[in-house]
Amino acid sequence: GLVPPSTSGCGRSAEGEVSSKQKVITVDGLTLNGPLHDNKAGELFVDEAFQIIMDEVVKKGCNIKEKVCEWKDPEMLRDLLDLELGDSSEPHEKLLQLCRDVARFSVKTNHPRFFNQLFAGLDHHALVGRFLSDSLNTSQYTYEVGPVFVLMEEVVLTKLRAVIGWNSGDGIFCPGGSISTMYAMNLARYRAFPEVKVRGLWSLPRLALFTSQECHYSVKKSACFLGIGLENVQLSMSITGNLFFSLHLAPQSFGAFDPLDEIADVCQKYQALAWGGSVLLSKKHRHLMTGIDRADSVAWNPHKMMMAGLQCSAFLLKDTSNLLKLCHSANATYLFQQDKFYDISYDTGDKSIQCGRKVDCLKLWLMWKARGTRGMEERVDRAFAYTRYLMDEMKKREGFQLLLEVTQFVNICFWYIPPSLRGQQGQEGYEEKLSKCAEGFGWGGVGGWVHMCWTAEVQEQGSFFLNQDNLTMYFSFSPCQASQLAISNICG
Amino acid sequence: GLVPPSTSGCGRSAEGEVSSKQKVITVDGLTLNGPLHDNKAGELFVDEAFQIIMDEVVKKGCNIKEKVCEWKDPEMLRDLLDLELGDSSEPHEKLLQLCRDVARFSVKTNHPRFFNQLFAGLDHHALVGRFLSDSLNTSQYTYEVGPVFVLMEEVVLTKLRAVIGWNSGDGIFCPGGSISTMYAMNLARYRAFPEVKVRGLWSLPRLALFTSQECHYSVKKSACFLGIGLENVQLSMSITGNLFFSLHLAPQSFGAFDPLDEIADVCQKYQALAWGGSVLLSKKHRHLMTGIDRADSVAWNPHKMMMAGLQCSAFLLKDTSNLLKLCHSANATYLFQQDKFYDISYDTGDKSIQCGRKVDCLKLWLMWKARGTRGMEERVDRAFAYTRYLMDEMKKREGFQLLLEVTQFVNICFWYIPPSLRGQQGQEGYEEKLSKCAEGFGWGGVGGWVHMCWTAEVQEQGSFFLNQDNLTMYFSFSPCQASQLAISNICG
């Protein structure tokens, strides 16, 4: 009879032998009912590799006594790693060694001394959520393929909306804040000019997009990608031409919040505005975002301060008119049949600009279950407390010059003043010398892993990874490290 | 002294006690050098949850004797799962039970009887690559943050380009084939009209986009998103107006290949065209894509037939003029400083429309290492052999009507003819009755998990997950299941 082989590269016994009762089926020289895949060997590999991941990444990567990174120049690293892909398969032990090498030479972004825009450290429960998502390998498009995750995504989005202050609305997880910005921009123009979907931008008046000087660069990227063009991105609120919408991002470097309520007053007669940020979880600090509920949409990246891990980015909407679906749907019949036996409003995939869409809600959901809303709130409050503490310490200590004496968020912008420059402030050439001072405390010397020499203890204990930009060495000192808050205002 | 606390929620001892030598630091009522996070408990959770993932997903999900899915209606499933996010944290055992529940009620997309567009089964090495990527939690934007992955991505992209037949070029991993389509479209218009980046579409002549009747719906989604508009998507190659570019996708339902060389002849005087597909890995079958090397860009999704897991999507370019960077860069100084101590051409993040970008190359790389190019090739050849076999069987058996007697790829389109309709072909109302026959073999009755009754053995062994679309019940019977090949033609 026609015995269906186990077709997915799994489901076979380890032996994978053709049973004596079965007829051997051969097509094109391949035995179809022969062994496809050795599941037992595969499972053994997963088991052993998991131990390496636990030891080399989860444990060692979080150990303050270990290095943040074993730095190598690109040319040297290329020689050390065996990256080339050849014709033949590599043996089990070699593959495990490759995993060790990848871990060894990668930056430990979970390390307590790793300070960078995007990262806040490791949450073990979120990590399990990621492993479980990976193993189930679901696409978030229809209820029949992702029943648990369709329901879960809606619960998580509803919770995030509630934190903003909306008791209804819509939303979607998408691959990062920049793409959330694009969603916001596309929806704003569709709401103002629904004909854009069919007729394109040529049928519309020229549109302008308002943002702030310190906006995140995704606003510019989005304007280019969506066909709006950089010259139509206005860096002030002077209202001329065809006002279209405005996007505003909280400055990544300075961590300052815009006065949302004031902006809303300006924008409301045109449309509204949108923002986001984990600060909303804190009863103590959410006043920084007073007015957020007047936004039309919010881009919130729990992969940053909330520690869910990349990628976990929620795009949230106040809209209840099904704008997301109307704007993005293409009604592909091979996925979104209209004659299913269940309520097809659960087939949310057509709201997305993607087709296959990764499950990004589970890691956040599981972490939230493990912490509770109160635990998430404490994480944010702690970040603020650490920041205040560090700022106070910097004011007391020699060798630090704060750019701003007060910070609103968890970013601190400062200069490190090397001993040779101390007391020279105001003198000619001081600023220029200072701007090159990164080298003075290790930049370059240790391959970019800035050894912060501001306390002897720190120097002894290991390396920092510290972000440098052209203007400032900014340093966010908190368990939930500050980072970009993707905050978008839409004035449609 | 100022002892930096371990700031990332990890790196503390399990006890986390403030040592007697340290001064207790309190800010805003929070003890900053107190315990942040119990690493030992976190590691225990990862360990125990990993066993659940291994047992309930990796092993059981691949076991042909287990169910593909325990189907529940949305309302019932919502009651069964404890999805709501509350104020308090849940205890360890409850969290593990939640993981079991998620696994239990999710569709096992790795199951040998799961047949759907996107999925081809579980590759254990790719899964390890995903776990390792998750744990390292790197963003693929600069060499200093992702040294291993910047080099690895380039090696993998180079390999994929070599398979196409290009010995130079560019590329990027992006979140899915639909977004690859958007990249292709945006690059094509930028190459033809570089002023679009600054001035927007208003400064350009009206553009048209050519594709085929059976194109993937991402072409339409992209045209809307990029401001081009649906009415400018032309479903034929009649060349009128301002020819811009054409995108073509291999029809997902039928699995037919377009004559690339002929299309290239038409397009070449305007620009070129672009395609992709794992069939290129097979010496035996790659003739289906003769002409692929004449394309300008290729969207190739190794998360489908190659089994790398969602998301793994490579957008490949023949271009060597740095088009990807020129078109998408925004030169954010806080990420892409010009004064680094290493060659900043390794900071590839500004080629992307994203900011933070997930590492998607490692899972493909590790799987390729484990299989070798020859192993990948055999996987494709087997898929073809299974398809031929199934088609032959269907021709022999009663109750099946093939839409096409020959298939080019690994898709088979067929009607299942229920006993009551057999022999009635050509009679009035036959087509309409047939189109509703899904119910005849279980659609609806078992909650959408179509029990294919075409052999008694299959019925006994378990359920199928089978895709239904309005026209056909198509069924792809292969270890590397056929699915959409994202193939894009650009005629600029």
XYZ file of N, CA and C in Angstrom, chain A residues 2 5 7-8 10-11 25 31-32 37 39 43 45 47 50 53 59 62 71-74 77-78 82-90 107 109-112 117 119 124-125 130-131 134-137 143-145 155 159 175 178 186 189 197-198 200-202 204 216-217 221 225-231 252 307 310-311 328 332 334 337 341 346 350 352 354-355 358 365 369-374 382 386 389 397 447-449 454 458 467-468 477-479, chain B residues 2 5 7-8 10-11 25 31-32 36-37 39 43 45 47 50 53 59 62 71-74 77-78 82-90 107 109-112 117 119 124-125 130-131 134-137 143-145 155 159 175 178 186 189 197-198 200-202 204 216-217 221 225-231 252 307 310-311 328 332 334 337 341 346 350 352 354-355 358 365 369-374 382 386 389 397 447-449 454 467-468 478-479:
651
model
N 0.229 2.366 -0.113
C 0.957 3.641 -0.139
C 1.171 4.113 1.289
N 5.760 8.239 3.661
C 7.012 8.326 4.420
C 6.918 9.503 5.382
N 7.816 12.677 6.139
C 8.315 13.535 5.076
C 9.076 14.744 5.556
N 9.142 14.948 6.827
C 9.690 16.228 7.275
C 11.120 16.128 7.786
N 12.009 14.205 9.933
C 11.961 13.718 11.306
C 10.815 12.734 11.425
N 10.776 12.026 12.496
C 9.694 11.068 12.671
C 10.106 9.645 12.349
N 10.665 1.692 -2.512
C 10.224 2.620 -3.557
C 11.403 3.483 -3.986
N 15.973 6.174 -2.781
C 15.041 5.285 -2.085
C 14.163 6.130 -1.188
N 12.878 6.214 -1.526
C 12.008 7.168 -0.835
C 11.631 6.714 0.558
N 16.639 10.928 7.786
C 17.222 11.832 8.758
C 17.346 11.025 10.035
N 16.968 11.080 13.531
C 16.425 11.908 14.620
C 17.205 11.773 15.912
N 18.762 14.797 17.938
C 18.400 15.136 19.316
C 19.637 15.182 20.223
N 22.567 16.008 19.271
C 23.266 17.258 18.969
C 22.609 18.432 19.692
N 20.902 18.344 22.424
C 21.216 18.193 23.847
C 22.624 18.705 24.187
N 23.033 22.406 23.606
C 22.351 23.172 24.645
C 23.262 23.373 25.857
N 25.626 26.105 25.048
C 24.947 27.401 25.114
C 24.779 27.839 26.567
N 25.660 31.252 31.132
C 26.375 31.420 32.411
C 27.601 32.335 32.270
N 27.073 36.023 31.356
C 26.503 36.872 32.398
C 27.431 37.033 33.592
N 38.170 40.381 21.741
C 38.221 41.181 20.522
C 39.270 40.707 19.529
N 38.876 40.601 18.269
C 39.812 40.325 17.172
C 39.474 41.245 16.005
N 40.492 41.677 15.296
C 40.262 42.417 14.067
C 39.577 41.504 13.044
N 38.849 42.113 12.114
C 38.121 41.285 11.133
C 39.009 40.256 10.429
N 39.971 37.476 12.873
C 38.815 36.651 13.238
C 38.436 35.717 12.095
N 38.564 36.221 10.886
C 38.242 35.386 9.726
C 39.173 34.169 9.675
N 36.328 28.996 11.187
C 36.227 28.232 9.951
C 34.842 28.491 9.371
N 34.717 29.581 8.616
C 33.385 30.026 8.183
C 32.931 29.451 6.844
N 33.877 29.042 6.002
C 33.502 28.670 4.629
C 32.572 27.462 4.594
N 31.649 27.474 3.634
C 30.673 26.396 3.477
C 31.111 25.481 2.341
N 31.412 24.231 2.658
C 31.935 23.307 1.663
C 30.916 22.288 1.188
N 31.371 21.378 0.368
C 30.487 20.359 -0.203
C 30.089 19.298 0.816
N 31.017 18.983 1.729
C 30.783 17.834 2.618
C 30.256 18.275 3.979
N 29.651 17.323 4.654
C 29.153 17.587 6.000
C 30.303 17.522 7.004
N 30.179 18.271 8.067
C 31.183 18.259 9.134
C 30.744 17.264 10.211
N 30.311 39.009 20.992
C 30.156 39.930 22.115
C 29.055 39.393 23.023
N 26.352 40.213 24.816
C 25.482 41.383 24.988
C 24.687 41.314 26.289
N 24.713 40.163 26.949
C 24.040 40.030 28.245
C 24.962 40.345 29.419
N 26.216 40.621 29.124
C 27.212 40.821 30.173
C 26.882 42.077 30.984
N 27.097 42.026 32.293
C 26.811 43.203 33.129
C 27.594 44.450 32.717
N 23.046 50.663 22.948
C 21.702 51.216 22.773
C 20.583 50.206 22.990
N 20.408 47.044 24.246
C 20.471 45.865 25.086
C 20.301 46.183 26.560
N 15.926 35.212 31.784
C 15.906 33.773 31.504
C 14.557 33.296 30.990
N 13.493 33.890 31.491
C 12.165 33.446 31.044
C 11.899 33.869 29.605
N 11.805 32.342 23.720
C 12.424 32.344 22.389
C 12.693 30.915 21.930
N 13.242 30.093 22.820
C 13.517 28.698 22.448
C 12.230 27.975 22.042
N 11.038 29.132 18.670
C 11.883 28.563 17.622
C 11.507 27.118 17.323
N 11.290 26.349 18.388
C 11.035 24.927 18.206
C 9.700 24.703 17.519
N 8.702 25.483 17.900
C 7.380 25.322 17.298
C 7.355 25.866 15.872
N 8.241 26.814 15.583
C 8.412 27.342 14.223
C 7.085 27.651 13.546
N -5.265 31.465 12.234
C -5.572 30.745 13.465
C -5.285 29.258 13.319
N -5.521 28.701 12.150
C -5.322 27.258 12.009
C -3.841 26.879 12.141
N -2.926 27.760 11.759
C -1.496 27.465 11.899
C -0.966 27.884 13.272
N -3.741 39.176 23.435
C -3.693 39.453 24.876
C -2.544 40.421 25.199
N -2.796 44.274 26.538
C -2.136 44.702 27.777
C -1.298 45.963 27.528
N 8.929 43.379 12.811
C 10.371 43.168 13.031
C 11.158 44.448 13.311
N 11.975 50.359 13.516
C 12.016 51.104 12.259
C 10.843 50.710 11.373
N 2.673 54.813 6.959
C 1.795 54.328 5.898
C 0.325 54.443 6.299
N -0.894 58.147 6.158
C -1.222 58.674 4.824
C -2.447 57.974 4.248
N -3.529 53.797 -1.813
C -3.304 52.352 -1.951
C -3.448 51.908 -3.406
N -4.432 52.431 -4.078
C -4.669 52.033 -5.470
C -3.904 52.943 -6.436
N -1.426 55.343 -5.821
C -0.041 55.746 -5.587
C 0.077 57.202 -5.212
N 1.308 57.621 -4.903
C 1.520 58.984 -4.412
C 1.281 60.053 -5.469
N 1.343 59.650 -6.745
C 1.172 60.651 -7.803
C -0.202 61.305 -7.751
N -1.752 62.131 -5.103
C -1.903 62.891 -3.856
C -1.186 64.236 -3.956
N 14.822 59.858 15.575
C 15.552 58.635 15.233
C 15.677 58.534 13.717
N 16.771 57.948 13.269
C 17.012 57.931 11.825
C 16.028 57.087 11.048
N 14.678 57.029 7.078
C 14.662 55.788 6.281
C 13.245 55.477 5.790
N 11.794 55.106 1.995
C 11.272 53.810 1.576
C 9.833 53.925 1.074
N 9.058 54.774 1.727
C 7.644 54.899 1.372
C 7.406 55.887 0.231
N 8.487 56.401 -0.327
C 8.360 57.250 -1.505
C 8.080 58.703 -1.196
N 8.224 59.084 0.063
C 7.907 60.460 0.463
C 9.093 61.391 0.217
N 10.285 60.901 0.499
C 11.476 61.683 0.185
C 11.967 62.517 1.350
N 13.297 62.580 1.469
C 13.927 63.274 2.591
C 13.573 64.748 2.664
N 13.422 65.384 1.505
C 13.185 66.838 1.558
C 11.787 67.162 2.082
N 17.752 59.434 21.011
C 18.420 58.267 21.557
C 19.593 58.650 22.448
N 13.801 43.894 28.064
C 14.666 42.710 28.066
C 14.069 41.463 27.408
N 15.908 40.553 21.070
C 15.634 40.919 19.673
C 15.052 39.727 18.919
N 13.975 39.827 18.178
C 13.183 40.987 17.960
C 11.869 40.882 18.701
N -3.357 47.417 4.564
C -2.308 46.474 4.155
C -2.798 45.209 3.466
N -4.884 37.437 -0.117
C -4.353 36.263 -0.813
C -5.240 35.060 -0.498
N -4.842 31.967 -1.115
C -4.238 30.704 -0.721
C -3.976 30.647 0.781
N -8.587 32.092 3.174
C -9.849 31.655 2.587
C -11.011 32.221 3.392
N -14.145 27.173 8.741
C -15.173 26.728 9.680
C -15.094 27.501 10.994
N -9.940 35.830 13.209
C -8.724 35.381 13.884
C -7.537 35.221 12.931
N -3.224 39.231 7.376
C -3.313 40.194 6.284
C -3.211 41.638 6.779
N -0.589 42.527 8.161
C 0.866 42.704 8.124
C 1.348 43.009 6.717
N 4.129 41.675 6.032
C 4.867 40.442 5.826
C 3.908 39.335 5.406
N 4.467 38.219 4.980
C 3.635 37.042 4.721
C 3.902 36.081 5.887
N 7.253 35.781 12.064
C 7.770 35.138 13.265
C 6.882 35.401 14.476
N 5.382 37.564 26.672
C 4.284 37.021 27.482
C 4.831 36.186 28.640
N 4.540 36.955 32.598
C 3.966 35.980 33.536
C 4.923 35.763 34.720
N 6.217 35.687 34.421
C 7.201 35.383 35.464
C 7.447 36.568 36.391
N 7.301 37.777 35.882
C 7.579 38.970 36.690
C 6.313 39.594 37.250
N 5.237 39.475 36.513
C 4.043 40.239 36.840
C 4.247 41.700 36.459
N 3.168 42.426 36.347
C 3.272 43.843 35.983
C 4.103 44.598 37.024
N 3.959 44.183 38.285
C 4.733 44.858 39.333
C 6.237 44.640 39.181
N 14.089 50.784 38.953
C 15.501 50.552 39.267
C 16.422 51.247 38.270
N 19.353 53.812 39.395
C 20.771 53.657 39.066
C 21.313 54.882 38.347
N 21.891 57.710 40.734
C 23.072 57.400 41.538
C 24.358 57.685 40.760
N 33.050 63.178 41.372
C 34.363 62.669 40.999
C 35.067 63.558 39.983
N 41.172 47.599 21.270
C 40.279 47.127 20.227
C 38.853 47.582 20.404
N 38.692 48.785 20.885
C 37.350 49.330 20.966
C 36.614 48.968 22.230
N 37.163 48.091 23.015
C 36.499 47.731 24.272
C 37.022 48.692 25.318
N 37.761 54.948 35.361
C 37.349 55.911 36.367
C 37.338 55.349 37.776
N 37.005 48.915 38.729
C 36.426 48.561 37.446
C 37.503 48.074 36.499
N 29.126 52.707 24.320
C 28.837 53.322 23.046
C 29.512 54.687 22.928
N 30.131 54.911 21.794
C 30.688 56.227 21.525
C 29.943 56.834 20.359
N 23.480 53.458 32.879
C 23.928 52.625 33.983
C 22.703 52.111 34.725
N 22.186 51.035 34.292
C 20.937 50.566 34.882
C 20.731 49.105 34.541
N 19.920 48.414 35.368
C 19.680 47.008 35.076
C 18.878 46.860 33.793
N 33.053 53.101 44.416
C 31.937 52.902 43.490
C 32.100 51.547 42.823
N 27.394 47.797 40.130
C 26.588 46.607 40.323
C 26.528 45.843 39.008
N 24.766 44.997 36.251
C 23.632 45.823 35.876
C 22.665 45.167 34.930
N 22.957 43.979 34.473
C 22.119 43.450 33.407
C 21.117 42.424 33.880
N 21.857 39.954 35.486
C 22.553 38.679 35.605
C 23.970 38.967 36.071
N 24.692 37.970 36.460
C 26.044 38.195 36.908
C 26.173 38.245 38.423
N 23.665 51.075 49.201
C 23.308 52.269 48.430
C 21.812 52.237 48.145
N 17.264 49.479 46.998
C 18.650 49.157 47.336
C 19.368 48.733 46.058
N 20.312 49.575 45.625
C 20.899 49.358 44.305
C 21.889 48.207 44.281
N 19.551 41.685 42.284
C 18.766 42.133 41.152
C 17.945 40.997 40.593
N 18.538 39.852 40.601
C 17.992 38.791 39.777
C 18.649 37.521 40.275
N 20.134 34.472 39.353
C 20.636 33.753 38.175
C 20.474 32.259 38.291
N 18.636 29.976 35.633
C 19.285 28.883 34.898
C 18.533 27.564 35.095
N 15.376 27.290 35.558
C 14.180 27.365 34.719
C 14.513 27.042 33.265
N 16.936 25.237 32.174
C 17.230 23.794 32.110
C 15.952 22.957 32.062
N 13.915 23.546 28.951
C 14.548 22.912 27.783
C 14.110 21.456 27.664
N 10.725 21.421 26.163
C 10.799 21.706 24.726
C 11.272 20.468 23.956
N 10.721 16.159 20.160
C 10.494 14.719 19.988
C 9.043 14.407 19.604
N 7.696 15.668 16.251
C 8.196 15.005 15.045
C 7.749 13.548 14.967
N -6.829 20.248 18.182
C -7.607 21.393 17.726
C -8.644 21.859 18.734
N -8.705 23.158 18.957
C -9.754 23.770 19.783
C -10.245 25.030 19.070
N -11.514 25.286 19.182
C -12.045 26.551 18.688
C -11.452 27.705 19.491
N -11.401 28.884 18.906
C -10.798 30.024 19.609
C -11.377 30.249 21.003
N -10.219 27.454 23.355
C -8.785 27.536 23.623
C -8.479 28.677 24.602
N -9.207 29.767 24.429
C -8.994 30.903 25.334
C -9.314 30.506 26.777
N -4.297 29.951 30.184
C -4.329 31.077 31.115
C -3.461 32.177 30.524
N -4.065 32.981 29.651
C -3.270 33.938 28.873
C -3.114 35.308 29.527
N -4.041 35.680 30.394
C -4.046 37.058 30.909
C -2.784 37.396 31.698
N -2.360 38.642 31.579
C -1.145 39.114 32.256
C -1.537 39.927 33.484
N -1.174 39.424 34.640
C -1.599 40.070 35.883
C -0.492 40.843 36.570
N -0.790 41.351 37.732
C 0.160 42.157 38.482
C 1.284 41.328 39.105
N 0.948 40.105 39.518
C 1.912 39.305 40.288
C 2.658 38.320 39.413
N 3.775 37.882 39.948
C 4.561 36.871 39.244
C 3.965 35.487 39.491
N 4.130 34.608 38.519
C 3.663 33.230 38.651
C 4.820 32.374 39.169
N 0.149 24.016 16.853
C 0.298 23.105 15.722
C 1.756 22.686 15.640
N 4.360 22.199 13.580
C 4.682 22.458 12.172
C 5.830 21.582 11.685
N 6.501 20.904 12.600
C 7.568 19.984 12.207
C 7.062 18.563 11.991
N 5.790 18.351 12.235
C 5.229 16.996 12.168
C 5.282 16.471 10.729
N 5.567 15.181 10.581
C 5.632 14.610 9.223
C 4.326 14.752 8.443
N 2.287 25.860 3.273
C 3.151 26.596 2.337
C 4.589 26.782 2.813
N 6.443 25.515 5.395
C 7.160 24.654 6.326
C 7.692 23.389 5.659
N 17.609 19.730 13.043
C 18.109 19.902 14.412
C 19.277 20.889 14.486
N 20.110 20.893 13.470
C 21.253 21.806 13.508
C 20.810 23.255 13.337
N 19.469 28.568 15.971
C 18.494 29.542 16.462
C 18.673 29.764 17.972
N 18.850 28.674 18.708
C 19.050 28.816 20.153
C 20.297 29.659 20.455
N 19.653 33.288 19.714
C 18.798 33.877 20.754
C 19.599 34.215 21.997
N 20.460 33.272 22.396
C 21.194 33.461 23.645
C 22.180 34.613 23.525
N 22.829 34.703 22.380
C 23.812 35.777 22.207
C 23.118 37.128 22.016
N 21.898 37.096 21.510
C 21.071 38.303 21.387
C 21.832 39.484 20.770
N 30.293 45.874 13.310
C 31.275 44.831 13.601
C 31.572 44.764 15.090
N 31.578 45.882 15.746
C 31.935 45.847 17.173
C 30.901 45.108 18.007
N 29.634 45.129 17.582
C 28.591 44.413 18.324
C 28.458 42.971 17.839
N 29.810 35.511 4.394
C 30.156 34.192 3.851
C 28.911 33.495 3.296
N 28.030 32.603 -0.590
C 27.729 31.241 -1.023
C 26.430 31.201 -1.828
N 13.682 40.366 7.213
C 12.627 39.572 7.860
C 11.545 39.084 6.906
N 8.561 38.906 1.729
C 7.788 40.084 1.329
C 8.637 41.344 1.477
N 12.384 48.930 -4.163
C 12.954 50.218 -3.799
C 14.298 50.445 -4.502
N 13.777 51.291 -8.275
C 13.384 52.673 -8.582
C 14.504 53.655 -8.237
N 15.020 59.365 -3.497
C 15.356 59.313 -2.074
C 15.156 60.676 -1.409
N 15.555 61.716 -2.079
C 15.421 63.058 -1.509
C 14.074 63.688 -1.866
N 11.216 62.274 -3.333
C 9.960 61.526 -3.261
C 9.401 61.223 -4.635
N 8.294 60.482 -4.659
C 7.738 60.019 -5.930
C 7.143 61.148 -6.762
N 6.806 62.260 -6.114
C 6.193 63.371 -6.851
C 7.124 63.920 -7.923
N 9.025 62.175 -9.792
C 9.274 61.152 -10.816
C 8.075 61.040 -11.756
N 3.007 36.481 -6.406
C 2.760 36.425 -4.968
C 2.175 37.753 -4.509
N 1.334 37.702 -3.496
C 0.630 38.918 -3.091
C 1.540 39.974 -2.497
N 1.348 44.134 -2.047
C 1.585 44.788 -0.753
C 2.739 45.785 -0.860
N 2.796 49.803 -0.216
C 3.624 50.313 0.872
C 4.621 51.361 0.371
N 5.179 51.126 -0.798
C 6.202 52.018 -1.332
C 5.605 53.216 -2.065
N 4.296 53.344 -2.031
C 3.643 54.519 -2.604
C 3.408 54.440 -4.099
N 3.563 53.260 -4.671
C 3.415 53.109 -6.125
C 1.957 52.908 -6.505
N 1.246 52.144 -5.706
C -0.199 51.992 -5.937
C -0.547 50.779 -6.781
N -1.657 50.148 -6.415
C -2.079 48.903 -7.073
C -2.347 49.085 -8.557
N -2.877 50.238 -8.944
C -3.253 50.381 -10.357
C -2.018 50.492 -11.249
N 2.541 30.330 -6.241
C 2.643 29.486 -5.061
C 1.796 28.233 -5.196
N 14.640 24.495 5.169
C 14.376 24.067 6.555
C 15.152 24.833 7.626
N 11.781 29.836 10.444
C 11.374 31.238 10.299
C 12.099 32.103 11.342
N 12.696 33.213 11.034
C 12.820 33.809 9.746
C 14.247 33.666 9.235
N 19.624 53.092 1.030
C 18.976 52.980 2.345
C 19.662 53.735 3.475
N 23.309 57.358 10.632
C 23.089 57.699 12.037
C 24.431 57.689 12.763
N 25.111 57.894 15.861
C 25.240 57.217 17.142
C 25.562 55.730 16.971
N 29.722 55.493 13.526
C 30.754 56.521 13.632
C 31.802 56.299 12.534
N 38.328 52.363 14.931
C 39.702 51.884 14.776
C 39.783 50.705 13.821
N 32.867 47.149 7.487
C 32.247 46.012 8.173
C 30.977 46.403 8.930
N 23.765 49.972 7.957
C 23.084 51.069 7.276
C 22.584 50.664 5.882
N 20.503 48.401 5.682
C 19.189 47.856 6.027
C 18.165 48.960 6.217
N 16.095 48.377 8.540
C 15.899 48.192 9.970
C 17.017 48.898 10.733
N 16.849 48.999 12.053
C 17.936 49.498 12.898
C 18.495 48.266 13.612
N 17.914 41.246 13.733
C 18.142 39.904 14.249
C 19.207 39.174 13.439
N 23.832 28.779 8.339
C 25.258 28.445 8.277
C 25.537 27.115 8.982
N 26.854 23.671 7.330
C 28.050 22.987 7.823
C 27.740 21.511 8.100
N 26.559 21.260 8.688
C 26.207 19.894 9.086
C 25.837 19.024 7.892
N 25.299 19.605 6.852
C 24.865 18.827 5.682
C 25.895 18.858 4.557
N 26.575 19.966 4.438
C 27.393 20.197 3.255
C 26.504 20.541 2.070
N 27.102 21.142 1.066
C 26.313 21.516 -0.112
C 25.671 20.280 -0.735
N 26.394 19.145 -0.672
C 25.824 17.923 -1.253
C 24.591 17.448 -0.498
N 15.345 14.880 -3.359
C 14.355 14.005 -2.725
C 12.959 14.594 -2.815
N 9.821 12.544 -4.399
C 8.566 12.264 -3.694
C 7.371 12.782 -4.484
N 6.565 10.539 -7.370
C 5.973 9.310 -6.858
C 4.500 9.520 -6.506
N -4.875 5.798 -8.676
C -5.933 5.586 -7.692
C -7.231 6.282 -8.066
N -12.467 19.923 12.638
C -11.891 21.216 12.974
C -10.806 21.645 12.016
N -10.996 21.351 10.773
C -10.053 21.837 9.782
C -8.849 20.946 9.585
N -8.694 19.941 10.409
C -7.573 19.034 10.229
C -8.044 17.934 9.321
N -7.627 8.834 1.703
C -7.302 8.129 0.469
C -6.552 6.823 0.690
N -3.279 22.286 3.186
C -3.735 23.605 2.795
C -4.890 23.519 1.810
N -5.892 24.307 2.059
C -6.980 24.404 1.098
C -7.006 25.822 0.564
N 6.716 16.043 0.150
C 8.172 15.996 0.004
C 8.825 16.286 1.342
N 10.052 15.812 1.526
C 10.739 16.091 2.792
C 11.066 17.569 2.918
